PDB file of C-alpha atoms in Angstrom:
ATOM      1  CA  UNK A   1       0.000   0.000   0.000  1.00  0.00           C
ATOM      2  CA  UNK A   2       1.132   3.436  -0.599  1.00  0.00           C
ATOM      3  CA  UNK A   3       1.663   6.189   1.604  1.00  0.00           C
ATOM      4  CA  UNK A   4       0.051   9.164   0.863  1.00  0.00           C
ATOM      5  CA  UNK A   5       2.319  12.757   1.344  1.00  0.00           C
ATOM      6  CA  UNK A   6       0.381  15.839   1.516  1.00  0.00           C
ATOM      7  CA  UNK A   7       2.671  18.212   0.834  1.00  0.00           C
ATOM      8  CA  UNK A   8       3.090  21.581  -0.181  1.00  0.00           C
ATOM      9  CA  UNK A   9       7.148  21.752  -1.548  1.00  0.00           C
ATOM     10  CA  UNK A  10       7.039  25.329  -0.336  1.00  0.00           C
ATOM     11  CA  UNK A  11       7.638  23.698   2.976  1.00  0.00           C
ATOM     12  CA  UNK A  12      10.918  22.254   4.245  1.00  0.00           C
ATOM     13  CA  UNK A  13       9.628  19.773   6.480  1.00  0.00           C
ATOM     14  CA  UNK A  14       7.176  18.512   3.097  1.00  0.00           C
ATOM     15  CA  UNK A  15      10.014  18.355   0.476  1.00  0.00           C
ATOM     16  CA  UNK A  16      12.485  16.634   3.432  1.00  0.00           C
ATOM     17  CA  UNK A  17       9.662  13.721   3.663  1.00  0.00           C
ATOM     18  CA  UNK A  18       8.827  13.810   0.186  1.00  0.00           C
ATOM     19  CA  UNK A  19      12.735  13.449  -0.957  1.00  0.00           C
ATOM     20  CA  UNK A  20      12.922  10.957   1.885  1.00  0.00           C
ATOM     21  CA  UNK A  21      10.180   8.067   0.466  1.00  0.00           C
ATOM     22  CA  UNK A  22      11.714   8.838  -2.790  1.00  0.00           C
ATOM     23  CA  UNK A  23      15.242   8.546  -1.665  1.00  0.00           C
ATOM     24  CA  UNK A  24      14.484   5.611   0.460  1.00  0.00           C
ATOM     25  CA  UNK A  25      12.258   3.511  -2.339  1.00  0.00           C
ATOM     26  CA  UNK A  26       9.295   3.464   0.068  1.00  0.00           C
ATOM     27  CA  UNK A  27       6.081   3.463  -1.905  1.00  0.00           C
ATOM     28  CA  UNK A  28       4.212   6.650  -2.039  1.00  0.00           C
ATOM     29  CA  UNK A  29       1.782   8.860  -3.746  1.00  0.00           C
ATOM     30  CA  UNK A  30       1.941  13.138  -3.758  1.00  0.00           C
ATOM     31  CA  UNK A  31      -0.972  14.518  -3.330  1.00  0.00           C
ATOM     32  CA  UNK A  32      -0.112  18.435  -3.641  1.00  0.00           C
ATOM     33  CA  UNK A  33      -1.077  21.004  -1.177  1.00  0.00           C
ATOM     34  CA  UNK A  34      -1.361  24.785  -1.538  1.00  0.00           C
ATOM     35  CA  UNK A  35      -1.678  26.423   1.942  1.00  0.00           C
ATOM     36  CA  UNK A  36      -1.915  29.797  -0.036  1.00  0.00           C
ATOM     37  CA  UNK A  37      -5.457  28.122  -1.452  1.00  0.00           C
ATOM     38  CA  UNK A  38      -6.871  27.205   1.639  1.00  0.00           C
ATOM     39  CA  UNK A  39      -6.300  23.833   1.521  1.00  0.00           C
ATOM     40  CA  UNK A  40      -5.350  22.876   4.306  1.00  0.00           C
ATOM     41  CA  UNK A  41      -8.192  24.917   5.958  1.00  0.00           C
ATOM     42  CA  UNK A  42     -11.121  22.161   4.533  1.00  0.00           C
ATOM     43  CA  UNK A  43     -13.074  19.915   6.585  1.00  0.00           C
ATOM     44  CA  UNK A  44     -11.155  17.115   5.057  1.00  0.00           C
ATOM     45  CA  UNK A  45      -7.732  18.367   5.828  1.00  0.00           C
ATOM     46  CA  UNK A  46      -8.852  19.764   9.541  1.00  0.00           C
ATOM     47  CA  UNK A  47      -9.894  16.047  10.196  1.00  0.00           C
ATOM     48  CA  UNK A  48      -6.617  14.586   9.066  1.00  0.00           C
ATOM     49  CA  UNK A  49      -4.239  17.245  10.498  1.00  0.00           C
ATOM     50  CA  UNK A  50      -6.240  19.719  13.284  1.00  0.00           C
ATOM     51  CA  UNK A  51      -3.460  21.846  13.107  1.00  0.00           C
ATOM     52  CA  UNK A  52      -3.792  22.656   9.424  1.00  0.00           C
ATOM     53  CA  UNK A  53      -0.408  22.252   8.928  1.00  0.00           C
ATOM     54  CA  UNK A  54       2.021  20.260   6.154  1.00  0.00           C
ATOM     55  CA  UNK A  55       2.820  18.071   5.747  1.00  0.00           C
ATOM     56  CA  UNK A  56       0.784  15.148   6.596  1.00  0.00           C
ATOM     57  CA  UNK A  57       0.975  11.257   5.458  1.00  0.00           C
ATOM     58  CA  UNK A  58      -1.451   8.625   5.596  1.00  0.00           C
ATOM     59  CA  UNK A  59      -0.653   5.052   5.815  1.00  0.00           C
ATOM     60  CA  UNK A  60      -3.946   3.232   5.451  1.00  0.00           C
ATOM     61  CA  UNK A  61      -5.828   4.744   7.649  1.00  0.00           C
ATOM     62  CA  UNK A  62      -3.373   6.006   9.838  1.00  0.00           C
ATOM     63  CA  UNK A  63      -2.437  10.081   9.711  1.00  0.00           C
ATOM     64  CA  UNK A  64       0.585  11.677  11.461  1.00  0.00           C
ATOM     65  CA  UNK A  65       1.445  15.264  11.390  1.00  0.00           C
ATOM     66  CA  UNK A  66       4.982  15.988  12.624  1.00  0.00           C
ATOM     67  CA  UNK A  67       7.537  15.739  10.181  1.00  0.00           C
ATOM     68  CA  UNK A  68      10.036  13.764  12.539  1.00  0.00           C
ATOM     69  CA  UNK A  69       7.407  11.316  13.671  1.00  0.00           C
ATOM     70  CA  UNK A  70       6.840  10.744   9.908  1.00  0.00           C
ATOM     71  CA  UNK A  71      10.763   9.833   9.488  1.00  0.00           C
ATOM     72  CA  UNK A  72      10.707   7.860  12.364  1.00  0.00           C
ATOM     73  CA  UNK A  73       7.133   5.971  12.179  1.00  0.00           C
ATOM     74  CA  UNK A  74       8.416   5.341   7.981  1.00  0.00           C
ATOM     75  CA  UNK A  75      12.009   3.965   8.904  1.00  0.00           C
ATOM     76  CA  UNK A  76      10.277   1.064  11.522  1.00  0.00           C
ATOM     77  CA  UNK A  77       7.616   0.304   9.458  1.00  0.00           C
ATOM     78  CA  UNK A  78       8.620  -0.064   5.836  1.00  0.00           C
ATOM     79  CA  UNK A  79      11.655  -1.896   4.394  1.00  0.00           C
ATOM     80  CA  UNK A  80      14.437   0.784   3.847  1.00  0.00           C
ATOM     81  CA  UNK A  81      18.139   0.871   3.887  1.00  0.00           C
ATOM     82  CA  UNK A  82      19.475   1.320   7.972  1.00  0.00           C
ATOM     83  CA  UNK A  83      21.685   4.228   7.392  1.00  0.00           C
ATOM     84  CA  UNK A  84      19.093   6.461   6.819  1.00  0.00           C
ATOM     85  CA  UNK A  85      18.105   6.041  10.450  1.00  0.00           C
ATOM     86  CA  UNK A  86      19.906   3.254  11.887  1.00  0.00           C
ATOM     87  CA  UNK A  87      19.119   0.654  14.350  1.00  0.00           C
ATOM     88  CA  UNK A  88      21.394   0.747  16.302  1.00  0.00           C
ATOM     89  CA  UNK A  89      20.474   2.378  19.774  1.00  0.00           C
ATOM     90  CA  UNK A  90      23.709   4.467  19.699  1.00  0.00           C
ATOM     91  CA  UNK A  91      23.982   5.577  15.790  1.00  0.00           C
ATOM     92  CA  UNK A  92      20.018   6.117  15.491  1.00  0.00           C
ATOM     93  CA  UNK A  93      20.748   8.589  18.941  1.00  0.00           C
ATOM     94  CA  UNK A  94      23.347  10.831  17.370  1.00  0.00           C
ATOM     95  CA  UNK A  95      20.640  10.890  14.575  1.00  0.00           C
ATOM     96  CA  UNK A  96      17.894  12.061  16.840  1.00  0.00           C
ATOM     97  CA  UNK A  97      20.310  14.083  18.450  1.00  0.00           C
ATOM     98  CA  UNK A  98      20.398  16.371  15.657  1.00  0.00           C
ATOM     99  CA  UNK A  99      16.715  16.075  14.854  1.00  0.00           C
ATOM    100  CA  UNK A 100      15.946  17.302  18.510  1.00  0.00           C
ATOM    101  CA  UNK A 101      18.389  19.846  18.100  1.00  0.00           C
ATOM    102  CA  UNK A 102      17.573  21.338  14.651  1.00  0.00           C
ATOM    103  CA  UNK A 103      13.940  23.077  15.984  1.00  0.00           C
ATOM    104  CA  UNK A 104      15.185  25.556  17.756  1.00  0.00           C
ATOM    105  CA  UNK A 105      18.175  26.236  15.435  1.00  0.00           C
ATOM    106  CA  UNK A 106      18.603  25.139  11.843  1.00  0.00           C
ATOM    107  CA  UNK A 107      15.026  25.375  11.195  1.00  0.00           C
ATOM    108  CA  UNK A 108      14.041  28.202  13.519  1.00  0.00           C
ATOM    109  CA  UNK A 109      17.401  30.229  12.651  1.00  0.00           C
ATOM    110  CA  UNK A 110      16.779  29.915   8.751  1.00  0.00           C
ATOM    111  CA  UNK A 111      12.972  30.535   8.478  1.00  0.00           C
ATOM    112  CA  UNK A 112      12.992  33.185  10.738  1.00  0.00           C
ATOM    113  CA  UNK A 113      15.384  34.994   8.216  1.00  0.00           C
ATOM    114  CA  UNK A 114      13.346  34.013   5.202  1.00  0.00           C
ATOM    115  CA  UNK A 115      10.231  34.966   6.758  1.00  0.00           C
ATOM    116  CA  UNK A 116      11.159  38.605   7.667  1.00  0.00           C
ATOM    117  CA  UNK A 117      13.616  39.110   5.074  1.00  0.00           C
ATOM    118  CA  UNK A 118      10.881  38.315   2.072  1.00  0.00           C
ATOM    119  CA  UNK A 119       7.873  36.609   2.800  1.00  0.00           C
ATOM    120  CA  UNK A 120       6.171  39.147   5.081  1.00  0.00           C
ATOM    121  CA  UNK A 121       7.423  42.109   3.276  1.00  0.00           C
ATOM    122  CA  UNK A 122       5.687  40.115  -0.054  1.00  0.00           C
ATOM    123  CA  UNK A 123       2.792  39.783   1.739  1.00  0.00           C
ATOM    124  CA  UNK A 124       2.666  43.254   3.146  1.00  0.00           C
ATOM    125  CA  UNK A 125       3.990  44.880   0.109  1.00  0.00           C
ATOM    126  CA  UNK A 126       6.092  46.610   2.712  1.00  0.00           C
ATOM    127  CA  UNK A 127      10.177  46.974   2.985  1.00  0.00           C
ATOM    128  CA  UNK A 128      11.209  44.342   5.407  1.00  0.00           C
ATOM    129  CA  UNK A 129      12.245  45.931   8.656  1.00  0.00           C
ATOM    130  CA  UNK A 130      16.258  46.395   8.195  1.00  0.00           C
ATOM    131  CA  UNK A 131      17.132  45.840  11.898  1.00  0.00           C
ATOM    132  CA  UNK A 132      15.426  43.115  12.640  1.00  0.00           C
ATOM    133  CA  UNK A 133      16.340  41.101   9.454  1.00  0.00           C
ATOM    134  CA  UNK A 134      19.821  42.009  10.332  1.00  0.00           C
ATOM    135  CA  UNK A 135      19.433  40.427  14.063  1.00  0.00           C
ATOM    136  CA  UNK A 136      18.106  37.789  12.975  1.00  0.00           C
ATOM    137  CA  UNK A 137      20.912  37.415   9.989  1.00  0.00           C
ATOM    138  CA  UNK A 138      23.431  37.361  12.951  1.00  0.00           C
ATOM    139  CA  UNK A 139      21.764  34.681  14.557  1.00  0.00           C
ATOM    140  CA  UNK A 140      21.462  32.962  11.398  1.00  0.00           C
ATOM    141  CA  UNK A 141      25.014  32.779  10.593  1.00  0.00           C
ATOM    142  CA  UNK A 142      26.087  31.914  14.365  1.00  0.00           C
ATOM    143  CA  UNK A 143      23.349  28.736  13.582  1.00  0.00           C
ATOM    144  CA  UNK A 144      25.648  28.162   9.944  1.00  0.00           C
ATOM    145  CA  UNK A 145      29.208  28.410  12.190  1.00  0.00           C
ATOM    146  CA  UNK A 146      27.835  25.196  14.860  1.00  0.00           C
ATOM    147  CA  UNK A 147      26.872  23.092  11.753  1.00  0.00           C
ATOM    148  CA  UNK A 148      30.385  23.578  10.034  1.00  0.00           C
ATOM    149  CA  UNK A 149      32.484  23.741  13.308  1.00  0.00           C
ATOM    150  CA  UNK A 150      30.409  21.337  15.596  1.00  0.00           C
ATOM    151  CA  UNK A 151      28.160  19.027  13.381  1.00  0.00           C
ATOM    152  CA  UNK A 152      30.582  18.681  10.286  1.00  0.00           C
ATOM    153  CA  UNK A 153      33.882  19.044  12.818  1.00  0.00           C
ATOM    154  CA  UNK A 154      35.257  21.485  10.716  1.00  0.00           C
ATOM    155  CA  UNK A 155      35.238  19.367   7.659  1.00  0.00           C
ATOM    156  CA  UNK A 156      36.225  16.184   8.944  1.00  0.00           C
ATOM    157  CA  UNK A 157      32.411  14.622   8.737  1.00  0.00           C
ATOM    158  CA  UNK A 158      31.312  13.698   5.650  1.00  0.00           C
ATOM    159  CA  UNK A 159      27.871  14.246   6.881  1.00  0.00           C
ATOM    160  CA  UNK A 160      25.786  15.340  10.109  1.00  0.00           C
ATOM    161  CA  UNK A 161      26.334  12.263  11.820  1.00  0.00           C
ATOM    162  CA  UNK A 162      28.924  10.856  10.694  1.00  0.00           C
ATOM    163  CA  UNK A 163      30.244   8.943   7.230  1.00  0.00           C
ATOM    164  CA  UNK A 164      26.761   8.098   5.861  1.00  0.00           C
ATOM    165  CA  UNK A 165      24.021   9.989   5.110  1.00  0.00           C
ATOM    166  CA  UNK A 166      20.498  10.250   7.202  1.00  0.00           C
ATOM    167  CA  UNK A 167      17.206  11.525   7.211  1.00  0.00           C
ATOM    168  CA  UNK A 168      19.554  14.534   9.497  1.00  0.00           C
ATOM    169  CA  UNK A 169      21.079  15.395   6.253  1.00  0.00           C
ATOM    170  CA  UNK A 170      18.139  15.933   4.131  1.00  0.00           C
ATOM    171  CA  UNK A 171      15.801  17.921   6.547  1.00  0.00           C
ATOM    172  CA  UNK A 172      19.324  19.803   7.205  1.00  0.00           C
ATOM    173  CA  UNK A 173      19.806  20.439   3.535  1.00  0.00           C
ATOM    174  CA  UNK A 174      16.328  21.440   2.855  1.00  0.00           C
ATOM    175  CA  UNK A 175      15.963  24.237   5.629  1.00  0.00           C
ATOM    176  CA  UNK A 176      19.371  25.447   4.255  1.00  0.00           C
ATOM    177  CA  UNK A 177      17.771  26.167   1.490  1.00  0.00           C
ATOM    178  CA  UNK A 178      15.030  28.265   2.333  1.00  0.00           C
ATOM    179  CA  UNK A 179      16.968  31.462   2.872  1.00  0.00           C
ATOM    180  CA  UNK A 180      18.212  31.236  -0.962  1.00  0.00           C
ATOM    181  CA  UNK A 181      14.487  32.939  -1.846  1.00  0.00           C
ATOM    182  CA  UNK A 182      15.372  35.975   0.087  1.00  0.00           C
ATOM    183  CA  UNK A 183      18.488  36.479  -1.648  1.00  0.00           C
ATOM    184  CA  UNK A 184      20.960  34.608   0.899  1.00  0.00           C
ATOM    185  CA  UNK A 185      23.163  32.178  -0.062  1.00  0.00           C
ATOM    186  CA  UNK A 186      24.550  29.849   2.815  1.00  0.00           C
ATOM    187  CA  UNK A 187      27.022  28.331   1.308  1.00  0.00           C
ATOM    188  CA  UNK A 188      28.764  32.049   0.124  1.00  0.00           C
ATOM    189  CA  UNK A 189      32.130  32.004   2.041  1.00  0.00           C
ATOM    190  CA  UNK A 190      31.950  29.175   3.565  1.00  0.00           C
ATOM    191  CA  UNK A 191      33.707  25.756   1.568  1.00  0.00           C
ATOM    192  CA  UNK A 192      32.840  23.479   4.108  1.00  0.00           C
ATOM    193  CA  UNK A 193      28.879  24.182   4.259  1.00  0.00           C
ATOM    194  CA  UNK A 194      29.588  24.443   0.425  1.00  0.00           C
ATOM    195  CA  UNK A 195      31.197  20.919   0.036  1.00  0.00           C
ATOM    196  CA  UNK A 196      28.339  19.060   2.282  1.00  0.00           C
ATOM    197  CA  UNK A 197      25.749  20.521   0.622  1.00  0.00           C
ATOM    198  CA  UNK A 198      26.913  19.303  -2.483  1.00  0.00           C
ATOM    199  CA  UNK A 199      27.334  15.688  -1.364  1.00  0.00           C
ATOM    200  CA  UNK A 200      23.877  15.766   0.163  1.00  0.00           C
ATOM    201  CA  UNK A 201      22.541  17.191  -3.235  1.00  0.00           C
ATOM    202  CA  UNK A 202      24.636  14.439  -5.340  1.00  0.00           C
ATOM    203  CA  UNK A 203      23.506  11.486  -3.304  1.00  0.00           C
ATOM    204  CA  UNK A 204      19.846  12.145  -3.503  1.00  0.00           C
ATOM    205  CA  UNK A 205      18.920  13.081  -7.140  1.00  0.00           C
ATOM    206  CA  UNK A 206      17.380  13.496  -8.911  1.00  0.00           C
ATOM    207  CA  UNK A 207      15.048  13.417  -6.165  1.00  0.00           C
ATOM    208  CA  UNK A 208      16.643  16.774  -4.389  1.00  0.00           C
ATOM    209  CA  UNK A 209      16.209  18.869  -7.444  1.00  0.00           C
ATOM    210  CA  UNK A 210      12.554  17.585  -8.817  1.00  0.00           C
ATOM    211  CA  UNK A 211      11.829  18.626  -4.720  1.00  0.00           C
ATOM    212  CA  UNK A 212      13.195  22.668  -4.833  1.00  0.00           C
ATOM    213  CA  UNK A 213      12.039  22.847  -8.292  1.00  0.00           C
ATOM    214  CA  UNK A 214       9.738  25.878  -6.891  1.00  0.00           C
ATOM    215  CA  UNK A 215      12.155  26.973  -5.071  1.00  0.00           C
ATOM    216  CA  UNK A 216      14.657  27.251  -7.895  1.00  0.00           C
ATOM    217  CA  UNK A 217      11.867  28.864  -9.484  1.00  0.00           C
ATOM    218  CA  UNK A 218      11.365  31.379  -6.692  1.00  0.00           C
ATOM    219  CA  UNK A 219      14.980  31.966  -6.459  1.00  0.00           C
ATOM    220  CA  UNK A 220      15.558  32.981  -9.813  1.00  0.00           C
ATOM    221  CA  UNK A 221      12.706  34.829 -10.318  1.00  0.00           C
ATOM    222  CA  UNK A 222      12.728  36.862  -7.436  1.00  0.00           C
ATOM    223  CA  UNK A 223      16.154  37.051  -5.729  1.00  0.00           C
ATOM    224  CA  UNK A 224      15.428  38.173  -2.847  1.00  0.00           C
ATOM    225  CA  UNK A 225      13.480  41.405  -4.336  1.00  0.00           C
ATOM    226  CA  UNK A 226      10.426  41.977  -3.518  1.00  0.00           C
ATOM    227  CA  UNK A 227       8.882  44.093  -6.453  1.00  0.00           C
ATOM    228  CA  UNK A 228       8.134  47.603  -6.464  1.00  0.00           C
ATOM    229  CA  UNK A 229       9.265  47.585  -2.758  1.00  0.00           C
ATOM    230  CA  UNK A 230      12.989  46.521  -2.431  1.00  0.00           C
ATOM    231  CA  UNK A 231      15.511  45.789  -4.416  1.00  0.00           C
ATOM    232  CA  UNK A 232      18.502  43.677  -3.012  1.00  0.00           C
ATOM    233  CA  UNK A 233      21.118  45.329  -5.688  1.00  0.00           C
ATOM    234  CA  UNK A 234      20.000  48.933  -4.230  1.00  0.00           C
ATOM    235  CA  UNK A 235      20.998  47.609  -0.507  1.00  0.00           C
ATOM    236  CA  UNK A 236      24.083  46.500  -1.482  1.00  0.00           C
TER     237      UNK A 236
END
């Protein structure tokens, strides 16, 4: 039986599970989401997911809503190579460890930028507000330093938890991405964040590209300008 992934691949938590069952082989069907239509405002969503959030997957007729209960619930239940979240107590802990540890920093750090740097301001039609953007920036790039200093030990890690990838590495890679709509590029100065995204890009496509195709799209289309209201090249 297939899984069913609602997903909108606006979301990083949507594309990591969505590259995930594609990665992995598990069987699974896309049904796409647009939050920006409502739909995840319907009766029919509300009863899957109360929260109204993405993404959501259904296994028969079973529905979970968190993104790292997903990885976890998929990796027991269906037949999938161990290194994407191991077995073993210890390796599947340093795992977890990171997945417990990204909320409040990878994922916070990175959306928090994206959100004030473009989104609101797109949705406002209003400049984003300069000093916060640039707080949050700082914060931002202190979250960037402990990934390449502690995570990747300066270099010598091939990946987040060690010489194979996980499920850390793609919902890592995917909230790295986010800030690239609002005209930030993580990887700019920095080799090592540079080299691991790479890897973590190489070893899942095409799955990894098909997954940011929008935001590819958004990237090069907008840049990080929000038009009519700011221009990144005139606040250089």
């Amino acid at each position: 039986m297939s899984v069913q992934i609602f997903a909108d691949i606006m979301s990083q938590p949507a594309r990591a599970v969505l590259i995930f069952c594609r990665a992995a082989g598990i069987k699974h069907e896309l049904v796409p989401v647009r939050i920006t239509n409502g739909d995840t405002r319907t009766p029919e969503y509300k009863e899957m997911n109360p929260f109204q959030k993405v993404p959501v997957i259904k296994d028969g007729d079973f529905a979970l809503t968190e993104s790292i209960a997903m990885f976890r619930y998929l990796a027991r239940e269906k037949k999938i190579a161990d290194h994407w979240y191991p077995k073993d107590s210890k390796l599947q802990a340093r795992v977890d460890e990171y997945l417990e540890w990204q909320h409040l920093n990878t994922r916070m750090h990175c959306a928090s930028f994206f959100i004030a740097r473009w989104l609101t301001p797109m949705m406002k039609q209003a400049p984003p507000d300069e000093k916060k953007v640039a707080a949050l920036q700082k914060t931002m790039e202190s979250c960037l330093d402990q990934i390449e200093q502690i995570w990747l030990k300066n270099g010598e890690k091939k990946y987040i938890c060690g010489e194979n990838i996980s499920v850390a590495d793609i919902l890592a890679a995917c909230e790295l991405e986010q800030p690239s709509m609002a005209g930030y590029d993580v990887k700019k100065n920095r080799p090592i964040l540079t080299a691991y995204m790479e890897r973590v890009k190489e070893d899942l496509n095409p799955h990894y590209d098909e997954a940011h195709s929008a935001v590819y799209k958004m990237k090069k289309k907008f840049g990080g300008d929000i038009p009519g209201v700011y221009s990144t090249k005139a606040h250089l």
